Each structure stands twice: as C-alpha cells, then as structure tokens.
CSV table of C-alpha atoms in Angstrom, one decimal:
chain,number,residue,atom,x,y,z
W,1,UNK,CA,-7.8,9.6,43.7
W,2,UNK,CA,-5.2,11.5,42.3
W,3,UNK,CA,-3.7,9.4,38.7
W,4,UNK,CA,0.2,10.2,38.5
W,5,UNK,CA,0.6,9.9,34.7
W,6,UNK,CA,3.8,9.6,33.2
W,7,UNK,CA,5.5,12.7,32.2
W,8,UNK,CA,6.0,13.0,27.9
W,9,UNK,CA,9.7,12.9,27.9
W,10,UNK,CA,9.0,9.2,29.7
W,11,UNK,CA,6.6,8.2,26.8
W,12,UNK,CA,8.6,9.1,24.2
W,13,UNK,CA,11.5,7.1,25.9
W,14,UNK,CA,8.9,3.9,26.0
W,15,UNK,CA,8.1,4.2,22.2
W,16,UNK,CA,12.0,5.0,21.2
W,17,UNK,CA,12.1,1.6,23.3
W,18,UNK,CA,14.9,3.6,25.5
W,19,UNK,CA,13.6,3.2,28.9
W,20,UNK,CA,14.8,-0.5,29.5
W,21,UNK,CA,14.1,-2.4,32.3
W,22,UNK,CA,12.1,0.5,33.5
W,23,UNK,CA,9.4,-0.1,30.6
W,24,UNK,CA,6.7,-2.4,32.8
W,25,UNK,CA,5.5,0.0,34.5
W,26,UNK,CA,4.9,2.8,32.3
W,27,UNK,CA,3.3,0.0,29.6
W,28,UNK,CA,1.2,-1.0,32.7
W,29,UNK,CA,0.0,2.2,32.8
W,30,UNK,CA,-0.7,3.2,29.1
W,31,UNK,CA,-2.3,-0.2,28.7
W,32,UNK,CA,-4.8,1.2,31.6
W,33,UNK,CA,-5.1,5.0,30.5
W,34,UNK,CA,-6.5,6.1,27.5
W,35,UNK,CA,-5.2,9.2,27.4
W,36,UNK,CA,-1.1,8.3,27.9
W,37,UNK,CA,-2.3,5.2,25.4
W,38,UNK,CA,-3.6,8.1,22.6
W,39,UNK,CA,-0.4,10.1,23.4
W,40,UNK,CA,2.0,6.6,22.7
W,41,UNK,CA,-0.2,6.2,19.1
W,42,UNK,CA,0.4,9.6,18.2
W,43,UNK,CA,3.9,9.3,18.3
W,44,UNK,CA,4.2,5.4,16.9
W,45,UNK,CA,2.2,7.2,14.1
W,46,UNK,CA,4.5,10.1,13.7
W,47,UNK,CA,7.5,7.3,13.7
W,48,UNK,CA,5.9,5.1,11.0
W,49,UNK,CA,5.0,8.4,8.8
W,50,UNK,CA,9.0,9.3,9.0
W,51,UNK,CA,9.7,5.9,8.2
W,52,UNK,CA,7.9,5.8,5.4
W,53,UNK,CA,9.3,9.1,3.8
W,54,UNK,CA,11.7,8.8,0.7
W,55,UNK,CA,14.9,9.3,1.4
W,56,UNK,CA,16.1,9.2,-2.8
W,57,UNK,CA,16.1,11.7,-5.5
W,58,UNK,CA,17.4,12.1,-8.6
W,59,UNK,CA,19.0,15.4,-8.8
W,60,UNK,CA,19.0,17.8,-11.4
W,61,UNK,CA,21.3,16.8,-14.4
W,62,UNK,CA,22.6,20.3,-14.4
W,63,UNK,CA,24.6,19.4,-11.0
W,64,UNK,CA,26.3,16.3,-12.8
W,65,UNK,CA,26.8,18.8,-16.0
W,66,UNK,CA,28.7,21.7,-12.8
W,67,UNK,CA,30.6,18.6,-11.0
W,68,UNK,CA,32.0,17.9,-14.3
W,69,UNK,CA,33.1,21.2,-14.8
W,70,UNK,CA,34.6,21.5,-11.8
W,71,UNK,CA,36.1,18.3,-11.8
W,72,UNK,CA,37.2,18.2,-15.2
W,73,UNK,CA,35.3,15.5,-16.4
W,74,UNK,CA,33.3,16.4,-19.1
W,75,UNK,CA,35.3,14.2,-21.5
W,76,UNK,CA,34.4,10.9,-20.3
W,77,UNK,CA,31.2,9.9,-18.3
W,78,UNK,CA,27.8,10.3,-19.6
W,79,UNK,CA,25.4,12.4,-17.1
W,80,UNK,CA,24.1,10.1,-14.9
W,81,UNK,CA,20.3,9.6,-14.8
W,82,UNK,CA,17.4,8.6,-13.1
W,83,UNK,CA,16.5,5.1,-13.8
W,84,UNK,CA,13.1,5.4,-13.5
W,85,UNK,CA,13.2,8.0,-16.3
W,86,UNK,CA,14.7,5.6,-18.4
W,87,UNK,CA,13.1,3.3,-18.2
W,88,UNK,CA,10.2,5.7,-19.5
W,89,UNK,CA,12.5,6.7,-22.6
W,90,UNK,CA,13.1,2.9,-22.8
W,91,UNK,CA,9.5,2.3,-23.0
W,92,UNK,CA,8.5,5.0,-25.0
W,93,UNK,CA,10.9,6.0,-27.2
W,94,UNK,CA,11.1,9.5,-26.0
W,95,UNK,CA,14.3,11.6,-26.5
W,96,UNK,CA,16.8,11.8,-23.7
W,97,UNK,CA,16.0,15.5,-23.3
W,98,UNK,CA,14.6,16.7,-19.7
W,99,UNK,CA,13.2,19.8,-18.1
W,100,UNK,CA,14.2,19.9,-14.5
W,101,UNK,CA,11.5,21.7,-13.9
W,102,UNK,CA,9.2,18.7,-14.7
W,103,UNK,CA,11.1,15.9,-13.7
W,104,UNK,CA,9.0,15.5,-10.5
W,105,UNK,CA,5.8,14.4,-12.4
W,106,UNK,CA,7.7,12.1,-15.0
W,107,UNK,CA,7.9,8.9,-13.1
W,108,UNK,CA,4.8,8.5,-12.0
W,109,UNK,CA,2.8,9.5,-15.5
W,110,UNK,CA,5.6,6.5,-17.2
W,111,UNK,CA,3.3,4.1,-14.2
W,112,UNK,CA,0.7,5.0,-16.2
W,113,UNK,CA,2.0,4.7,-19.8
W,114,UNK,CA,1.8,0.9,-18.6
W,115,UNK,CA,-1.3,0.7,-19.3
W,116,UNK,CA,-2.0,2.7,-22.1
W,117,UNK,CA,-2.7,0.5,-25.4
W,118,UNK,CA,-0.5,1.7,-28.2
W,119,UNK,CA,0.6,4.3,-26.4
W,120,UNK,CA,3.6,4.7,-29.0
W,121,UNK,CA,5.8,8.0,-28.5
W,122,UNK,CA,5.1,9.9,-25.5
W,123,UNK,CA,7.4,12.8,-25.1
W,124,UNK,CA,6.9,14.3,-21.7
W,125,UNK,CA,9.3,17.7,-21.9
W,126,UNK,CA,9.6,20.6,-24.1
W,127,UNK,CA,12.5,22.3,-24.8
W,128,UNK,CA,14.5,24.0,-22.2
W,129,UNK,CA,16.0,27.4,-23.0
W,130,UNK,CA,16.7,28.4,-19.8
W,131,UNK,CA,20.4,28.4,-18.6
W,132,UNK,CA,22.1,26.2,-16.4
W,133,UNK,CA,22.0,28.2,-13.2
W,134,UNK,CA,17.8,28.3,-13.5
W,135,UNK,CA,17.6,24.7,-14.1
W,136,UNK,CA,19.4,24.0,-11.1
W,137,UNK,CA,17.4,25.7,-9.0
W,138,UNK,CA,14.7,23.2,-10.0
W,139,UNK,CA,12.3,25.5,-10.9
W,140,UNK,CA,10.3,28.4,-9.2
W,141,UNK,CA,9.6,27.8,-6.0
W,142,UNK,CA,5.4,27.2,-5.1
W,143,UNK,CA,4.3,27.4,-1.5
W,144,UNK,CA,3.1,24.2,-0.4
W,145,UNK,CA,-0.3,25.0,0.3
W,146,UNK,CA,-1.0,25.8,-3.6
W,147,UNK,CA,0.2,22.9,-4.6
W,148,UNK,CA,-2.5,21.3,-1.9
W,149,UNK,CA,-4.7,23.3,-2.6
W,150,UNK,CA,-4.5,22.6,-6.2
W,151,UNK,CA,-4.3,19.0,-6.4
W,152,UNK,CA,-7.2,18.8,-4.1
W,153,UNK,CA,-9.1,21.3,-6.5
W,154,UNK,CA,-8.1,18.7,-9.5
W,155,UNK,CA,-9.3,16.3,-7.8
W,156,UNK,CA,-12.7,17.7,-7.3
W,157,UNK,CA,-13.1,19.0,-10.7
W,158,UNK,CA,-12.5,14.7,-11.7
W,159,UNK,CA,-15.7,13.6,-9.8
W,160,UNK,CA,-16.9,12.5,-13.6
W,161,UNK,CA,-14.2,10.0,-14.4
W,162,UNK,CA,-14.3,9.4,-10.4
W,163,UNK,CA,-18.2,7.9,-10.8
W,164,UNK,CA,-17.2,4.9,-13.3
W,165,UNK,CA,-13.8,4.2,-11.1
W,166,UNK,CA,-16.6,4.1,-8.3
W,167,UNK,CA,-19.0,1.3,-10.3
W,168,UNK,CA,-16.0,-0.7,-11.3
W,169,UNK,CA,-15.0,-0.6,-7.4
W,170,UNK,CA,-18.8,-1.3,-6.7
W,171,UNK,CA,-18.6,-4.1,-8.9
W,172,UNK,CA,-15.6,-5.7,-7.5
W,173,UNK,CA,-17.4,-5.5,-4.2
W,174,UNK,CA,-20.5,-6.8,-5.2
W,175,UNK,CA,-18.7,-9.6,-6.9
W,176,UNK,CA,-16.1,-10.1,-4.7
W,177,UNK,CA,-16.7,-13.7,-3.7
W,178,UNK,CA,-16.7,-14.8,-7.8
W,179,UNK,CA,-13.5,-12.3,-8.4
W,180,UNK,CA,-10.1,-13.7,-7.2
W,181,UNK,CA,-8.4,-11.9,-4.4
W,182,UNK,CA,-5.3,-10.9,-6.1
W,183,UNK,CA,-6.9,-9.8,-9.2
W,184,UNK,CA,-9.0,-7.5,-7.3
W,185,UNK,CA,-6.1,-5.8,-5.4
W,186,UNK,CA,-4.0,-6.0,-8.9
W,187,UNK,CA,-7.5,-3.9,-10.1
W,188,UNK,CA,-7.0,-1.4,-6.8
W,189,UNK,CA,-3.4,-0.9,-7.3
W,190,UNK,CA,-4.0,-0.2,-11.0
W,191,UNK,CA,-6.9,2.6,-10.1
W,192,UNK,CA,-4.5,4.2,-7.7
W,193,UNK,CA,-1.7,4.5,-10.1
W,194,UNK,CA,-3.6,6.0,-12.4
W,195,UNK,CA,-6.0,8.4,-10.3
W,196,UNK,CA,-2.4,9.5,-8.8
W,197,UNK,CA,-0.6,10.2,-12.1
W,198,UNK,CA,-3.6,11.9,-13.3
W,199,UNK,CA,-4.0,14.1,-10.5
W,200,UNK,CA,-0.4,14.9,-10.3
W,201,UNK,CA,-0.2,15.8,-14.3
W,202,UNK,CA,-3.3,18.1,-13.6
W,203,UNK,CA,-1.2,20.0,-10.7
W,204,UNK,CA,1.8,19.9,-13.2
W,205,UNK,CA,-0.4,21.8,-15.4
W,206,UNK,CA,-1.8,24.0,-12.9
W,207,UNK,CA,1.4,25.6,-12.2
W,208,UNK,CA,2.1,25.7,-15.7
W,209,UNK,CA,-1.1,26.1,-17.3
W,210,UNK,CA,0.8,27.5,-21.2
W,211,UNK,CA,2.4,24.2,-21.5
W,212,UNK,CA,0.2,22.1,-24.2
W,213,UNK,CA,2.4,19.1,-24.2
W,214,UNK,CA,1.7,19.1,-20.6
W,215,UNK,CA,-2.4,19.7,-21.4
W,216,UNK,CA,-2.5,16.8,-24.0
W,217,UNK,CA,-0.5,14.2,-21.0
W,218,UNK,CA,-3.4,15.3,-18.4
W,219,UNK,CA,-6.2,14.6,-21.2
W,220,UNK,CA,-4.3,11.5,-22.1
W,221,UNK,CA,-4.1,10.0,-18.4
W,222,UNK,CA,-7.7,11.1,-17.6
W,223,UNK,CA,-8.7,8.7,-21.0
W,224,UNK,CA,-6.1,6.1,-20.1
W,225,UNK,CA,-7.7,5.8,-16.6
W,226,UNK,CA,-11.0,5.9,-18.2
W,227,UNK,CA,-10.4,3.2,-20.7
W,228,UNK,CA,-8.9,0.9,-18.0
W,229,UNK,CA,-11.9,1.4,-15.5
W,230,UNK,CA,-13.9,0.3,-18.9
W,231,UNK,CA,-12.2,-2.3,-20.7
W,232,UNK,CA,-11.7,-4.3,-16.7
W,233,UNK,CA,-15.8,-3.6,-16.1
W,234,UNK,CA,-16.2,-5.0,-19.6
W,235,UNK,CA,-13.7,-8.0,-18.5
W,236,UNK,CA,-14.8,-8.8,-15.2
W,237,UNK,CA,-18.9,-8.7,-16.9
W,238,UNK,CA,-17.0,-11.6,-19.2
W,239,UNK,CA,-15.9,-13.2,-15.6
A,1,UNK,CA,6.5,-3.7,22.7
A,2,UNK,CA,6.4,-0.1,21.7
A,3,UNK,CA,9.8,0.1,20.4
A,4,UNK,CA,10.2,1.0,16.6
A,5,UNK,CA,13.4,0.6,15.4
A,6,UNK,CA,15.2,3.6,13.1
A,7,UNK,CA,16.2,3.2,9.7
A,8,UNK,CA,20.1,2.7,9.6
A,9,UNK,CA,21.5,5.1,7.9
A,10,UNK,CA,22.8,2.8,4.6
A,11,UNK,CA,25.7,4.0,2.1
A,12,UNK,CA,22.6,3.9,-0.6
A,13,UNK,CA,19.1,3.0,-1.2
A,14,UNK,CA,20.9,1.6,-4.5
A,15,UNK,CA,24.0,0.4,-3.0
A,16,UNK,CA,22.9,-2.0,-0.3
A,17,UNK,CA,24.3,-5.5,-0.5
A,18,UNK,CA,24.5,-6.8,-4.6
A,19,UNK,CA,26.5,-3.8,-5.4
A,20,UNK,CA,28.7,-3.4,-2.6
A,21,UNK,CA,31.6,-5.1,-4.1
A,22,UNK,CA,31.5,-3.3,-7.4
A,23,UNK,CA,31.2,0.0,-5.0
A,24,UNK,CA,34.9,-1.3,-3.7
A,25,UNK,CA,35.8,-1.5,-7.4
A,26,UNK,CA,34.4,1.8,-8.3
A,27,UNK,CA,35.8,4.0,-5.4
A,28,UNK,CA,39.4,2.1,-6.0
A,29,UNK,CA,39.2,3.2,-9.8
A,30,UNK,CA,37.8,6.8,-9.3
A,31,UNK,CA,41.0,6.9,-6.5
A,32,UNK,CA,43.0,6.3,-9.3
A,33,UNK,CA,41.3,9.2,-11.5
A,34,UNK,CA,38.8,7.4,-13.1
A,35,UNK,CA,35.7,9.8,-13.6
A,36,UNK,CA,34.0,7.1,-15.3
A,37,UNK,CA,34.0,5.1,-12.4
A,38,UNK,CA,33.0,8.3,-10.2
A,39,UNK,CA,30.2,9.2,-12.5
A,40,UNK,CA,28.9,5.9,-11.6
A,41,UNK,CA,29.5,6.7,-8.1
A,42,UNK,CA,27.5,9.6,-8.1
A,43,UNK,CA,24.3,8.0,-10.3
A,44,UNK,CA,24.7,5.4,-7.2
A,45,UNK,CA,24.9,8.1,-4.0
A,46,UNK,CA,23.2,11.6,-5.0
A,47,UNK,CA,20.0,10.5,-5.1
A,48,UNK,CA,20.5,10.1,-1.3
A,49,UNK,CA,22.9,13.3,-0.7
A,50,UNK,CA,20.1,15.2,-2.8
A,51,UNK,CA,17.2,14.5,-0.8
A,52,UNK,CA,18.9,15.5,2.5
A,53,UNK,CA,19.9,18.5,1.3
A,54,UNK,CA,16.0,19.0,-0.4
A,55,UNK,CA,14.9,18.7,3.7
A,56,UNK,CA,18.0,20.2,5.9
A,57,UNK,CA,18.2,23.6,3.4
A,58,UNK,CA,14.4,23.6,2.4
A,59,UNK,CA,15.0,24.4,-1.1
A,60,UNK,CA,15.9,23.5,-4.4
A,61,UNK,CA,18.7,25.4,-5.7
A,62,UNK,CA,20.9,25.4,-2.0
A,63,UNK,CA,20.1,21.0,-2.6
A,64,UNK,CA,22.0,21.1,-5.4
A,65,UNK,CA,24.6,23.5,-4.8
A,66,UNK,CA,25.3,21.1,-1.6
A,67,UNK,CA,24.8,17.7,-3.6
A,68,UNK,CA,27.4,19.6,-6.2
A,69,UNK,CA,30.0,20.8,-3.1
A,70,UNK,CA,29.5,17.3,-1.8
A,71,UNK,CA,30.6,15.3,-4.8
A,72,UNK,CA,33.3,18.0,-5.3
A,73,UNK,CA,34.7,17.2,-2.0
A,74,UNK,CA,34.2,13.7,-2.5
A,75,UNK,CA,36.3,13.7,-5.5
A,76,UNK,CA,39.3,15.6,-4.1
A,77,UNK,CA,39.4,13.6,-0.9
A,78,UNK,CA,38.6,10.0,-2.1
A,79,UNK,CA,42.5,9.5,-1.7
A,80,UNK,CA,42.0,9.1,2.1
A,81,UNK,CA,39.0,7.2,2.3
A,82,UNK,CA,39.9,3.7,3.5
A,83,UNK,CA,38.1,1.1,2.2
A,84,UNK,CA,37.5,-1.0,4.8
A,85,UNK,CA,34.3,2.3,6.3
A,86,UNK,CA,31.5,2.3,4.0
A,87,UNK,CA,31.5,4.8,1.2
A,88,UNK,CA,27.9,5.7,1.2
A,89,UNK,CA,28.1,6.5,4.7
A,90,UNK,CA,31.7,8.6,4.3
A,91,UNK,CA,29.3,10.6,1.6
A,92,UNK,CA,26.5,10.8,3.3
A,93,UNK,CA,28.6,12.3,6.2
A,94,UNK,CA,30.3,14.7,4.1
A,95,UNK,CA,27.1,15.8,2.9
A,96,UNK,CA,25.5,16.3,5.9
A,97,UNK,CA,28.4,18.9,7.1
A,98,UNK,CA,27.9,20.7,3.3
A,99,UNK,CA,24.6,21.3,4.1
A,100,UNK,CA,25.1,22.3,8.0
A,101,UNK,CA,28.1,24.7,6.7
A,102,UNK,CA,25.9,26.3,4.4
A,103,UNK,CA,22.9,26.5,6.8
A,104,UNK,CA,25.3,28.3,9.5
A,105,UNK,CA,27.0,30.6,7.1
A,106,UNK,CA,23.4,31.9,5.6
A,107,UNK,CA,21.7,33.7,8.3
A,108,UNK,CA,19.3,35.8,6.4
A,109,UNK,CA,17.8,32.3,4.7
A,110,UNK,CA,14.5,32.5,2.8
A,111,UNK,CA,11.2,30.9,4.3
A,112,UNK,CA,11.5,27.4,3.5
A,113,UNK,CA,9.7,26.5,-0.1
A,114,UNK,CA,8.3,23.7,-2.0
A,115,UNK,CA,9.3,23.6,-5.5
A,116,UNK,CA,8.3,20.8,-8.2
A,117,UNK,CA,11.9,18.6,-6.8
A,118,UNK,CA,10.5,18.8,-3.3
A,119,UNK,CA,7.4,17.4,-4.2
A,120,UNK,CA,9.3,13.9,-5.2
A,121,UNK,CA,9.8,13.5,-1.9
A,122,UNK,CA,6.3,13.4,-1.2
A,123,UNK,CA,5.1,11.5,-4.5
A,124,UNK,CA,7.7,9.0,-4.5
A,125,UNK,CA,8.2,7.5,-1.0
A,126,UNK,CA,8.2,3.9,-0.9
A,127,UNK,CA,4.9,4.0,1.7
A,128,UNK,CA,1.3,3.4,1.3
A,129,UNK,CA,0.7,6.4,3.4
A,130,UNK,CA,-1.6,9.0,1.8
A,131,UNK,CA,-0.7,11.6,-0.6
A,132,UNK,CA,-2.7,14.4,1.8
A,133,UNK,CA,-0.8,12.8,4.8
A,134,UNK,CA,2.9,13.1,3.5
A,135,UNK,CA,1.9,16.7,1.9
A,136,UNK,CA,1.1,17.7,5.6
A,137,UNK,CA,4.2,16.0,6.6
A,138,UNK,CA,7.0,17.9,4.6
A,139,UNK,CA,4.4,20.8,5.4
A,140,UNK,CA,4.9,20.4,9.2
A,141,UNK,CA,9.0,19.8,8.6
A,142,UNK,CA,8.9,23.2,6.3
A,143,UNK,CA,7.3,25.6,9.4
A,144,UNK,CA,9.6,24.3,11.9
A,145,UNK,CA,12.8,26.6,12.9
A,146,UNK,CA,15.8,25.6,10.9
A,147,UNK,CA,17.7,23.8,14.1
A,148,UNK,CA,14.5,22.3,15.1
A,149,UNK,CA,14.7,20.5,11.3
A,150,UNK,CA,18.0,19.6,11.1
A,151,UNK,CA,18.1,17.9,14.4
A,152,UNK,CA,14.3,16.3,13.5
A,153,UNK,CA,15.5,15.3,9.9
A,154,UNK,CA,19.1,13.9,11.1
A,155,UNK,CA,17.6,11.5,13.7
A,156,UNK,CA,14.1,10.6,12.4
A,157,UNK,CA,14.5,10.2,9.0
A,158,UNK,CA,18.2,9.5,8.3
A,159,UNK,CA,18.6,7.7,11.9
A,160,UNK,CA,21.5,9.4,13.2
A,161,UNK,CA,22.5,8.0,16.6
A,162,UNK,CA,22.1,10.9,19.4
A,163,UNK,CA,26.0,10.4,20.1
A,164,UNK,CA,27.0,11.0,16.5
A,165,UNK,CA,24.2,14.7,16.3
A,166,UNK,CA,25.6,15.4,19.4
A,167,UNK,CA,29.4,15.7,17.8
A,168,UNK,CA,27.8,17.3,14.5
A,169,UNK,CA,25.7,19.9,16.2
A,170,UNK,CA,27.7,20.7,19.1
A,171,UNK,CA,24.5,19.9,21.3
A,172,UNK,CA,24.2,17.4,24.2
A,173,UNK,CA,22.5,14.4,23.8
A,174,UNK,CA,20.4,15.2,26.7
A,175,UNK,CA,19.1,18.7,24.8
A,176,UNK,CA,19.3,16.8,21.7
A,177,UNK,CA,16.3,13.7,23.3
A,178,UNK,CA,14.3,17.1,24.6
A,179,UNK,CA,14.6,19.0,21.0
A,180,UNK,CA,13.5,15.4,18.8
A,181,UNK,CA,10.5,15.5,22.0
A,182,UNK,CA,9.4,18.6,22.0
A,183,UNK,CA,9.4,18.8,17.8
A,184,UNK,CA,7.8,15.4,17.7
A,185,UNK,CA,4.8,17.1,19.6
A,186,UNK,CA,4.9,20.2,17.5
A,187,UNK,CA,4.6,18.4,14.5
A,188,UNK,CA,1.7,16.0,15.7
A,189,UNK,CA,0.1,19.2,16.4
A,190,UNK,CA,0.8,20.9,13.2
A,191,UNK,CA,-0.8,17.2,11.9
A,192,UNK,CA,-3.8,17.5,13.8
A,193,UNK,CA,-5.2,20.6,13.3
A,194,UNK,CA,-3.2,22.0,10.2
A,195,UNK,CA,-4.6,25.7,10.7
C-alpha cells in the first residue's frame, strides 16, 4: 500500500501552527509515521534553538565615542556601558578601562569572580593603543571552527581539574537522597559557570596567547573552580 | 499542538514594560536636544540594533558602522517619531534598513566571520542549550547565502511577520514561506552532519 506523506512545505506549515483547520489530518498522520514525526522534531528543535539565541549586545564603546562625534555630543553624556561589566568593576574594583577586543569573555569570568574568596582587584584588560577605527571593528576576525576547535582542545587538555568536578558530582549522586534538591542544582549551576568561564578564558588566551593578564585569569579560574569543587566536597562530607 | 509561537519583536530586551514610561520621557527630552537623555536611549536600544547587525552583515566592524548609522539617523529624525508607536520598534526598524542598505550596496562582501563580539552571541544567550549546539548554530547562519540569512534571521530570530519581510525585501510572502522552508532544512542538515 502506497503511504501518501505529507509534502515538507505542509509540515513546516503544522509546526508554524499555520495550517488551521486543516491541521487534524496531517497531526493524524505524523502521530502514525515515524518518519514525518522525526521531520516535525527536527524543526520544533530548530525553532526552540532560534528561540533561545541572544538577541543583546553591548556594542563597542568606540561606536558611542563616533555617534558623539557625529552628533555633537561629546560634552554631556557619559559612554554608555554594559551593565554586566559594571557590575564587574562594581564588584571588583577594576578601572573603567576596556579592550573591545576582550569584552566578549568579561561577563562570564565576573560569574566566576563570585565565587572566588578574597578575590580583591581583578583587572581583566590591558591597555589599548590601538586607534579607534581597529577597536571598532572588534578585533581580528577568527574563523569559527578555530574557535571550536580550540575551546574543545581546552577542554580536553582540563580532564585533571575535570576528575575532582566528576567525584564531587559522584558524590552528590551517591548522596542524593541526604543532599537537598536545590542545593544540589545550586552545586550544578555553580560547576557550570565555572567550567564555562574557564574554558572560555582559555580560548581568550588561545587567540591571544602574549597576553599575561589574560594567562594569570585562566590560571586563576582553573584554581577558583578547583577550590569550589573542594571546599563544597569538604562541606557536603560535613553534611 | 505543534505550534510554537515567535518571539515578538519588543522595542528592547531592557525596555519592556518598567521602563516604558521613562522611554516616553527620554525620547520627548532627546526631541528636544537632550543628548543626555539620548545617550540613555542608546545604552537602552543598541544592544539590540547591535546584535542584528552582528548576524544580518556577519561581521564586526559593518555591526557597528550600522548600529552607529542607526543611532545617527535616529537622532536626526526623532522629530517625527510619534509617540503613541513604540520606540524600540521605530529603531529596530531603522536598523534593520541600515543594515539591508549596506548589505545591497556591498556586493564584493567578505566570507562571513566570527570575531571575539560574535562570539557573545553564542556565550550569552539566555538558553540552557549547549555551548557546542549554539557554536554550530551561528556556524550554520554564517555558510548560508546572504539573502538566505537575512530572510532566516528577520523572521526566526527577530519574528518579523511575513507581510512586514515581504514590504522590506521586496519578496512575496509566498517565496518568502519557501525561502524560511527550504533554509530551515538546510540548516538542520548543516546541524546534523556538520562536515
């Protein structure tokens, strides 16, 4: 018996929710057929991944510094700023001076100055001598694939700090019906912070392997994520 | 059942609802010459107009020469805005025609990058989807043909209504459906078997 499967254009339409009234019968027939049914997940998949895609960025202040020029500003308002960066200088202390070219990594190593004790002054820039028209551009541009490719390559070369994160996740499972549920998400969402910002300092350094301020953050996330694995083993043994 | 709903496109991430009324304040004050009160506009809006422009031009320094025409523009024309539309969505609008002016006007453009900015848009979404997953994501957007992209990024991600792309991209909304189709596919390919 011949199956007449609806076309792709008419699957599409049934997961845009654009086919109306005329939706019974196609759902009738994905909810029979495993390969239209495979087809609609692909695409709810695909929907929820562009969803789920930022939509904000903080440009580079050297735009606010070329609006102002053009607009004749540069008298009265203050370059505007990320607030997440901040919020960092807030915490830390640090000077209001940015590279551009860094900016990408800055949030998410402030995440882990959370939980560094005494972390005191954490300055994560160096001076910027380039001129305005190179910090615009945001940097030199690296083919996506070497960034990939060299995160995932930090990442490997981490398997060391990753075997304590693995006994303090053993542990949680182990003891998971003694450990509170919320505390032992609270521990996860700590350990993914953390493994992120360290893995995204390292791939900062990667591509710009001559910047020591930038060596000394990866050394000090990679201990910060240490000591946390070690001082919540040594907490939850106290349990 | 299978219907996902698109994000509306909003005036901001920042702006939505608390701040709207202060918006109103702002936009009347920067009217008046106020750059003050525009600075604080643009801290409010460009992350938005910024990100667009990071995905419809595929690089860093065009992004920011659109985010700058953009706020430019704003400025000279916030005389005619009327309050009563909705200032992030007037910006966003006029930021999405920068960027489609500037795409049309360079013809030789350079193979679409990833530079340390573009990388935010990965690092920074407000998802628990993987790091690996949205990597291969902006990957997949990047080897897609420039009109391919724009229509892709206008209606997926900032939820442009077909009616409204059709008017901007001088398309029909009947090629535009088959173009958002056929690139979905593409792009679950490209996700499947990345080589």
């Amino acid at each position: 018996m011949t199956i007449h499967h609806p076309t792709e254009q008419t699957l599409h339409q049934l997961v845009d929710g654009d086919l109306g009234n005329d939706s019974a019968a196609t759902e009738a027939h994905v909810s029979r057929c495993p390969q239209c049914a495979a087809e609609v997940r692909s695409i709810e998949r695909l929907r929820r991944t562009m969803a789920a895609a930022s939509r904000s960025i903080v440009p580079p202040p050297a735009v606010w510094t070329a609006i102002q020029s053009q607009i004749g500003a540069s008298a009265h308002a203050p370059p505007p700023a990320s607030a997440s960066i901040e919020g960092a200088a807030a915490t830390t202390g640090a000077p209001r001076r940015r590279s551009v070219r860094k900016s990408w990594w800055r949030p998410l190593i402030a995440a882990s100055v959370v939980f560094a004790a005494g972390a005191g002054v954490v300055y994560l820039g160096k001076p910027d001598r380039r001129s305005s028209a190179t910090i615009a551009s945001g940097g030199p541009a690296v083919p996506i694939s070497v960034v990939r490719d060299s995160m995932l390559r930090v990442a490997a070369l981490s398997d060391a700090d990753d075997v304590i994160v693995e006994r303090l996740r053993s542990t949680i499972a182990r003891e998971r019906h003694y450990i509170p549920a919320d505390i032992a998400a609270d521990v996860e969402i700590q350990l993914r912070s953390l493994t992120t910002a360290m893995v995204v300092t390292q791939a900062a350094l990667a591509s710009d392997p001559n910047n020591v301020q930038l060596e000394a953050m990866v050394d000090r996330t990679r201990r910060q994520r240490v000591e946390y694995v070690s001082s919540t083993l040594a907490l939850l043994a106290d349990y | 059942m299978y219907a996902l709903r698109l994000p509306v496109v909003e005036a901001s991430e920042d702006t939505s609802g608390r701040n709207a009324v202060d918006v109103e304040a702002l936009v009347r004050r920067a009217g008046a010459g106020d750059h003050g009160a525009f600075a604080s506009l643009y801290k409010l809006h460009s992350p938005r107009v910024y990100a667009l422009s990071l995905r419809l031009c595929g690089d860093a320094n065009d992004a920011a020469e659109v985010t700058q025409d953009t706020f430019v523009s704003v400025w000279q024309r916030l005389s005619t805005f009327r309050q009563e539309s909705d200032f992030g969505t007037w910006v966003h609008r006029i930021a999405v025609n920068s960027a489609l002016e500037r795409l049309r006007s360079d013809r030789r453009r350079q193979a679409y990058v990833t530079s340390a900015p573009m990388l935010e848009l990965v690092s920074f979404a407000d998802s628990d989807a993987r790091l690996d997953e949205r990597l291969d994501l902006e990957q997949a957007l990047g080897r897609l043909p420039q009109l391919a992209r724009t229509v892709f990024v206008l209606r997926e991600i900032e939820g442009y209504p077909y009616a409204e792309l059709s008017g901007l991209l001088d398309m029909t909304e009947v090629a535009l459906r088959a173009q958002v189709y056929r690139t979905r596919k593409a792009i679950i390919q490209m996700l499947e078997h990345p080589s």
